[in-house]
Short mmCIF file of C-alpha atoms in Angstrom, two decimals:
data_model
loop_
_atom_site.label_atom_id
_atom_site.label_comp_id
_atom_site.label_asym_id
_atom_site.label_seq_id
_atom_site.Cartn_x
_atom_site.Cartn_y
_atom_site.Cartn_z
CA SER A 17 -3.96 -18.06 -35.17
CA GLN A 18 -7.36 -17.47 -33.26
CA THR A 19 -9.29 -14.53 -33.38
CA ILE A 20 -12.41 -13.37 -31.49
CA HIS A 21 -15.35 -11.47 -33.05
CA GLN A 22 -17.91 -8.73 -31.36
CA TRP A 23 -20.56 -7.28 -33.02
CA PRO A 24 -22.27 -4.60 -33.44
CA ALA A 25 -19.25 -2.12 -32.27
CA THR A 26 -22.30 0.27 -30.86
CA LEU A 27 -25.44 0.07 -29.72
CA VAL A 28 -27.96 2.92 -28.88
CA GLN A 29 -30.84 1.58 -27.78
CA PRO A 30 -34.19 2.80 -26.13
CA VAL A 31 -35.41 1.61 -22.45
CA GLY A 32 -37.45 -1.31 -23.15
CA SER A 33 -36.12 -2.52 -25.94
CA PRO A 34 -34.81 -6.13 -26.75
CA LEU A 35 -31.09 -6.70 -26.95
CA SER A 36 -28.75 -9.00 -28.92
CA LEU A 37 -24.82 -9.06 -28.70
CA GLU A 38 -23.09 -11.84 -30.61
CA CYS A 39 -19.79 -13.08 -30.10
CA THR A 40 -17.58 -15.46 -32.08
CA VAL A 41 -14.49 -17.05 -31.76
CA GLU A 42 -12.15 -18.33 -34.40
CA GLY A 43 -8.97 -20.89 -34.56
CA THR A 44 -10.08 -23.12 -31.53
CA SER A 45 -12.26 -25.69 -30.39
CA ASN A 46 -13.97 -26.09 -27.36
CA PRO A 47 -13.34 -22.93 -25.57
CA ASN A 48 -14.66 -21.38 -22.36
CA LEU A 49 -16.58 -17.92 -23.15
CA TYR A 50 -17.21 -15.02 -21.17
CA TRP A 51 -19.55 -12.25 -21.21
CA TYR A 52 -18.01 -9.19 -19.10
CA ARG A 53 -19.41 -5.58 -18.88
CA GLN A 54 -16.88 -2.25 -17.69
CA ALA A 55 -18.23 0.43 -16.18
CA ALA A 56 -16.13 3.72 -16.71
CA GLY A 57 -13.22 3.87 -14.61
CA ARG A 58 -13.91 0.43 -12.79
CA GLY A 59 -12.78 -3.14 -13.26
CA LEU A 60 -14.59 -5.95 -14.87
CA GLN A 61 -17.40 -7.28 -14.05
CA LEU A 62 -17.89 -11.02 -14.97
CA LEU A 63 -21.35 -11.23 -16.36
CA PHE A 64 -22.00 -15.40 -17.46
CA TYR A 65 -19.27 -17.77 -18.79
CA SER A 66 -19.67 -21.12 -20.41
CA VAL A 67 -17.72 -24.05 -20.43
CA GLY A 68 -19.46 -26.06 -23.35
CA ILE A 69 -22.84 -25.98 -25.45
CA GLY A 70 -26.07 -25.03 -23.62
CA GLN A 71 -23.99 -24.72 -20.45
CA ILE A 72 -24.39 -20.97 -18.75
CA SER A 73 -22.94 -19.77 -15.37
CA SER A 74 -24.37 -16.77 -14.79
CA GLU A 75 -22.85 -14.69 -11.89
CA VAL A 76 -24.83 -11.49 -11.70
CA PRO A 77 -28.76 -11.31 -10.75
CA GLN A 78 -29.76 -8.96 -13.44
CA ASN A 79 -32.38 -8.79 -16.74
CA LEU A 80 -29.63 -10.44 -18.71
CA SER A 81 -29.65 -13.90 -20.19
CA ALA A 82 -26.84 -15.94 -22.42
CA SER A 83 -27.08 -18.27 -24.58
CA ARG A 84 -24.45 -20.43 -26.67
CA PRO A 85 -25.94 -22.36 -29.03
CA GLN A 86 -22.59 -23.32 -31.08
CA ASP A 87 -19.59 -24.23 -29.48
CA ARG A 88 -17.85 -21.01 -30.81
CA GLN A 89 -20.95 -19.01 -30.41
CA PHE A 90 -21.77 -16.89 -27.20
CA ILE A 91 -24.83 -14.70 -27.41
CA LEU A 92 -25.87 -12.10 -24.39
CA SER A 93 -29.32 -10.98 -25.00
CA SER A 94 -32.03 -8.79 -22.61
CA LYS A 95 -36.07 -9.01 -23.21
CA LYS A 96 -36.28 -5.30 -21.87
CA LEU A 97 -33.07 -2.99 -21.36
CA LEU A 98 -32.83 -0.65 -18.53
CA LEU A 99 -31.12 2.78 -18.25
CA SER A 100 -28.96 0.63 -16.19
CA ASP A 101 -27.56 -1.38 -18.63
CA SER A 102 -25.37 0.74 -20.64
CA GLY A 103 -21.96 0.29 -20.68
CA PHE A 104 -18.86 -1.76 -22.29
CA TYR A 105 -19.44 -5.35 -23.58
CA LEU A 106 -16.75 -7.17 -23.71
CA CYS A 107 -16.40 -11.07 -24.88
CA ALA A 108 -13.46 -13.21 -24.02
CA TRP A 109 -12.36 -16.86 -24.66
CA SER A 110 -9.96 -19.14 -23.01
CA THR A 111 -8.71 -22.65 -22.94
CA ARG A 112 -10.44 -25.09 -20.66
CA ASP A 113 -7.43 -25.46 -18.53
CA ARG A 114 -7.36 -23.67 -15.29
CA GLY A 115 -4.68 -20.85 -14.93
CA HIS A 116 -4.53 -19.60 -18.66
CA GLU A 117 -5.27 -16.48 -19.94
CA GLN A 118 -8.27 -14.98 -21.21
CA TYR A 119 -8.01 -12.92 -24.90
CA PHE A 120 -10.78 -10.55 -25.54
CA GLY A 121 -12.86 -9.44 -28.13
CA PRO A 122 -13.12 -5.43 -29.43
CA GLY A 123 -16.41 -5.48 -26.94
CA THR A 124 -19.67 -3.44 -27.95
CA ARG A 125 -20.18 0.29 -26.53
CA LEU A 126 -24.35 0.15 -25.55
CA THR A 127 -26.32 3.21 -24.78
CA VAL A 128 -29.75 3.00 -23.70
CA THR A 129 -31.22 6.07 -23.87
CA GLU B 25 -12.88 -12.82 0.38
CA ASP B 26 -10.20 -12.66 -2.66
CA GLN B 27 -9.70 -8.82 -4.30
CA VAL B 28 -7.17 -6.85 -6.19
CA THR B 29 -5.79 -3.28 -5.82
CA GLN B 30 -3.94 -1.62 -8.33
CA SER B 31 -2.21 1.44 -7.62
CA PRO B 32 -2.10 4.51 -8.47
CA GLU B 33 -5.32 5.33 -10.28
CA ALA B 34 -3.31 7.88 -12.81
CA LEU B 35 0.16 8.36 -13.25
CA ARG B 36 1.75 10.94 -15.67
CA LEU B 37 5.22 10.86 -16.67
CA GLN B 38 7.66 11.93 -19.30
CA GLU B 39 8.70 10.56 -22.19
CA GLY B 40 12.12 8.29 -21.13
CA GLU B 41 11.02 8.91 -17.55
CA SER B 42 10.81 5.08 -15.67
CA SER B 43 8.21 3.82 -13.22
CA SER B 44 6.24 1.21 -11.79
CA LEU B 45 2.53 0.37 -11.43
CA ASN B 46 1.49 -1.66 -8.46
CA CYS B 47 -1.13 -4.78 -8.56
CA SER B 48 -1.36 -6.05 -5.00
CA TYR B 49 -3.90 -9.26 -4.07
CA THR B 50 -5.49 -11.24 -1.06
CA VAL B 51 -6.66 -14.83 -3.12
CA SER B 52 -7.39 -18.00 -1.34
CA GLY B 53 -3.91 -19.93 -3.66
CA LEU B 54 -3.11 -18.44 -6.40
CA ARG B 55 -3.27 -19.86 -9.63
CA GLY B 56 -2.36 -17.68 -11.85
CA LEU B 57 -1.61 -13.17 -12.18
CA PHE B 58 -2.47 -11.63 -15.35
CA TRP B 59 -1.37 -8.41 -17.11
CA TYR B 60 -3.22 -6.78 -19.73
CA ARG B 61 -3.38 -3.54 -21.34
CA GLN B 62 -6.35 -1.75 -22.72
CA ASP B 63 -6.70 1.42 -24.86
CA PRO B 64 -9.42 3.57 -25.17
CA GLY B 65 -12.67 2.13 -26.25
CA LYS B 66 -10.62 -1.39 -27.58
CA GLY B 67 -10.75 -4.81 -25.44
CA PRO B 68 -7.85 -5.57 -23.05
CA GLU B 69 -5.03 -6.99 -24.72
CA PHE B 70 -3.16 -10.09 -22.51
CA LEU B 71 0.85 -8.87 -21.56
CA PHE B 72 1.80 -11.40 -19.00
CA THR B 73 0.74 -14.34 -16.97
CA LEU B 74 2.91 -15.12 -13.79
CA TYR B 75 2.30 -18.21 -11.74
CA SER B 76 4.87 -18.16 -8.39
CA ALA B 77 6.48 -15.74 -6.73
CA GLY B 78 9.78 -14.59 -8.00
CA GLU B 79 8.92 -15.06 -11.31
CA GLU B 80 9.79 -12.54 -13.62
CA LYS B 81 8.51 -11.34 -17.57
CA GLU B 82 9.39 -9.22 -20.13
CA LYS B 83 7.85 -7.74 -23.54
CA GLU B 84 9.93 -4.58 -24.88
CA ARG B 85 10.07 -1.85 -22.30
CA LEU B 86 7.70 -3.79 -20.03
CA LYS B 87 8.63 -6.16 -17.45
CA ALA B 88 6.27 -7.95 -14.49
CA THR B 89 7.46 -9.43 -11.12
CA LEU B 90 5.49 -11.30 -8.55
CA THR B 91 5.79 -11.74 -4.79
CA LYS B 92 3.33 -13.43 -2.60
CA LYS B 93 1.52 -10.21 -1.88
CA GLU B 94 1.80 -8.42 -4.93
CA SER B 95 3.24 -7.56 -8.60
CA PHE B 96 4.74 -5.03 -10.01
CA LEU B 97 4.52 -3.66 -13.83
CA HIS B 98 8.06 -2.19 -14.49
CA ILE B 99 7.93 0.34 -17.31
CA THR B 100 11.79 1.39 -18.74
CA ALA B 101 12.02 4.84 -21.06
CA PRO B 102 8.39 4.84 -21.56
CA LYS B 103 7.13 6.52 -24.99
CA PRO B 104 4.17 7.99 -25.63
CA GLU B 105 2.29 4.61 -27.17
CA ASP B 106 2.91 3.09 -24.04
CA SER B 107 0.13 5.15 -22.93
CA ALA B 108 -3.06 2.83 -22.21
CA THR B 109 -4.80 1.61 -18.87
CA TYR B 110 -3.28 -1.65 -17.33
CA LEU B 111 -5.23 -4.02 -15.79
CA CYS B 112 -4.34 -6.56 -13.40
CA ALA B 113 -6.12 -9.77 -12.46
CA VAL B 114 -5.75 -12.86 -10.24
CA GLN B 115 -6.60 -16.31 -10.76
CA ALA B 116 -7.31 -18.69 -7.84
CA PHE B 117 -6.94 -22.08 -7.68
CA SER B 118 -11.01 -23.32 -6.74
CA ASN B 119 -12.86 -21.72 -9.90
CA TYR B 120 -12.38 -20.31 -13.34
CA GLN B 121 -13.12 -16.64 -12.71
CA LEU B 122 -10.72 -13.83 -13.22
CA ILE B 123 -10.63 -10.74 -9.91
CA TRP B 124 -9.86 -7.76 -11.87
CA GLY B 125 -8.70 -4.75 -10.38
CA ALA B 126 -10.03 -1.36 -11.23
CA GLY B 127 -6.77 -0.64 -13.76
CA THR B 128 -3.90 2.18 -13.64
CA LYS B 129 -4.09 5.08 -16.28
CA LEU B 130 -0.94 6.04 -17.63
CA ILE B 131 -0.23 9.22 -19.55
CA ILE B 132 3.39 9.61 -21.00
CA LYS B 133 3.93 12.86 -22.11
CA PRO B 134 6.31 13.77 -25.15
#
């Protein structure tokens, strides 16, 4: 069966510090991978998605970036965090076929102070 | 513009009191409609995919239905453990992205 991992579970970082969140998927090959941010009481905002190694599409202009160094690894980064980067970050995967559901990891709660 | 609206924002029910959650959508060519359950502090958990009007799917006390403009998530005789936020999302034929609603927070009182 497929499993998706995210770490860390929670993170408190000062403004201006760097960020690295990691997501890995097990039990599947060539998945589509996604990074979302969820603000309290609001829907999920897609930040990045990837259809393959080194292929990243950005949906929202911001100071965040994403990388996919391996088939089942997806990393979200920032060089300098802003207060507005606080939120709940979710990684998800889906099969390559359209019309298929996405499966989510447990999430990372980021608080920028 | 593709969009999803969920109502109500919050719903409080007594245990055993059946009700429905609504997901209205506007999309240029529906590929699929998805329902998820999200518990506080956790990632969304997939429940159902619906592809065409008239389709229905069931899981325990939940039943999802789909028309050309909206989907309903019916909950029959709910229990306190059904308390969660229920999210709806749609996918168009044109791209991979899911368009998400803001969710309905369901609270079941014992």
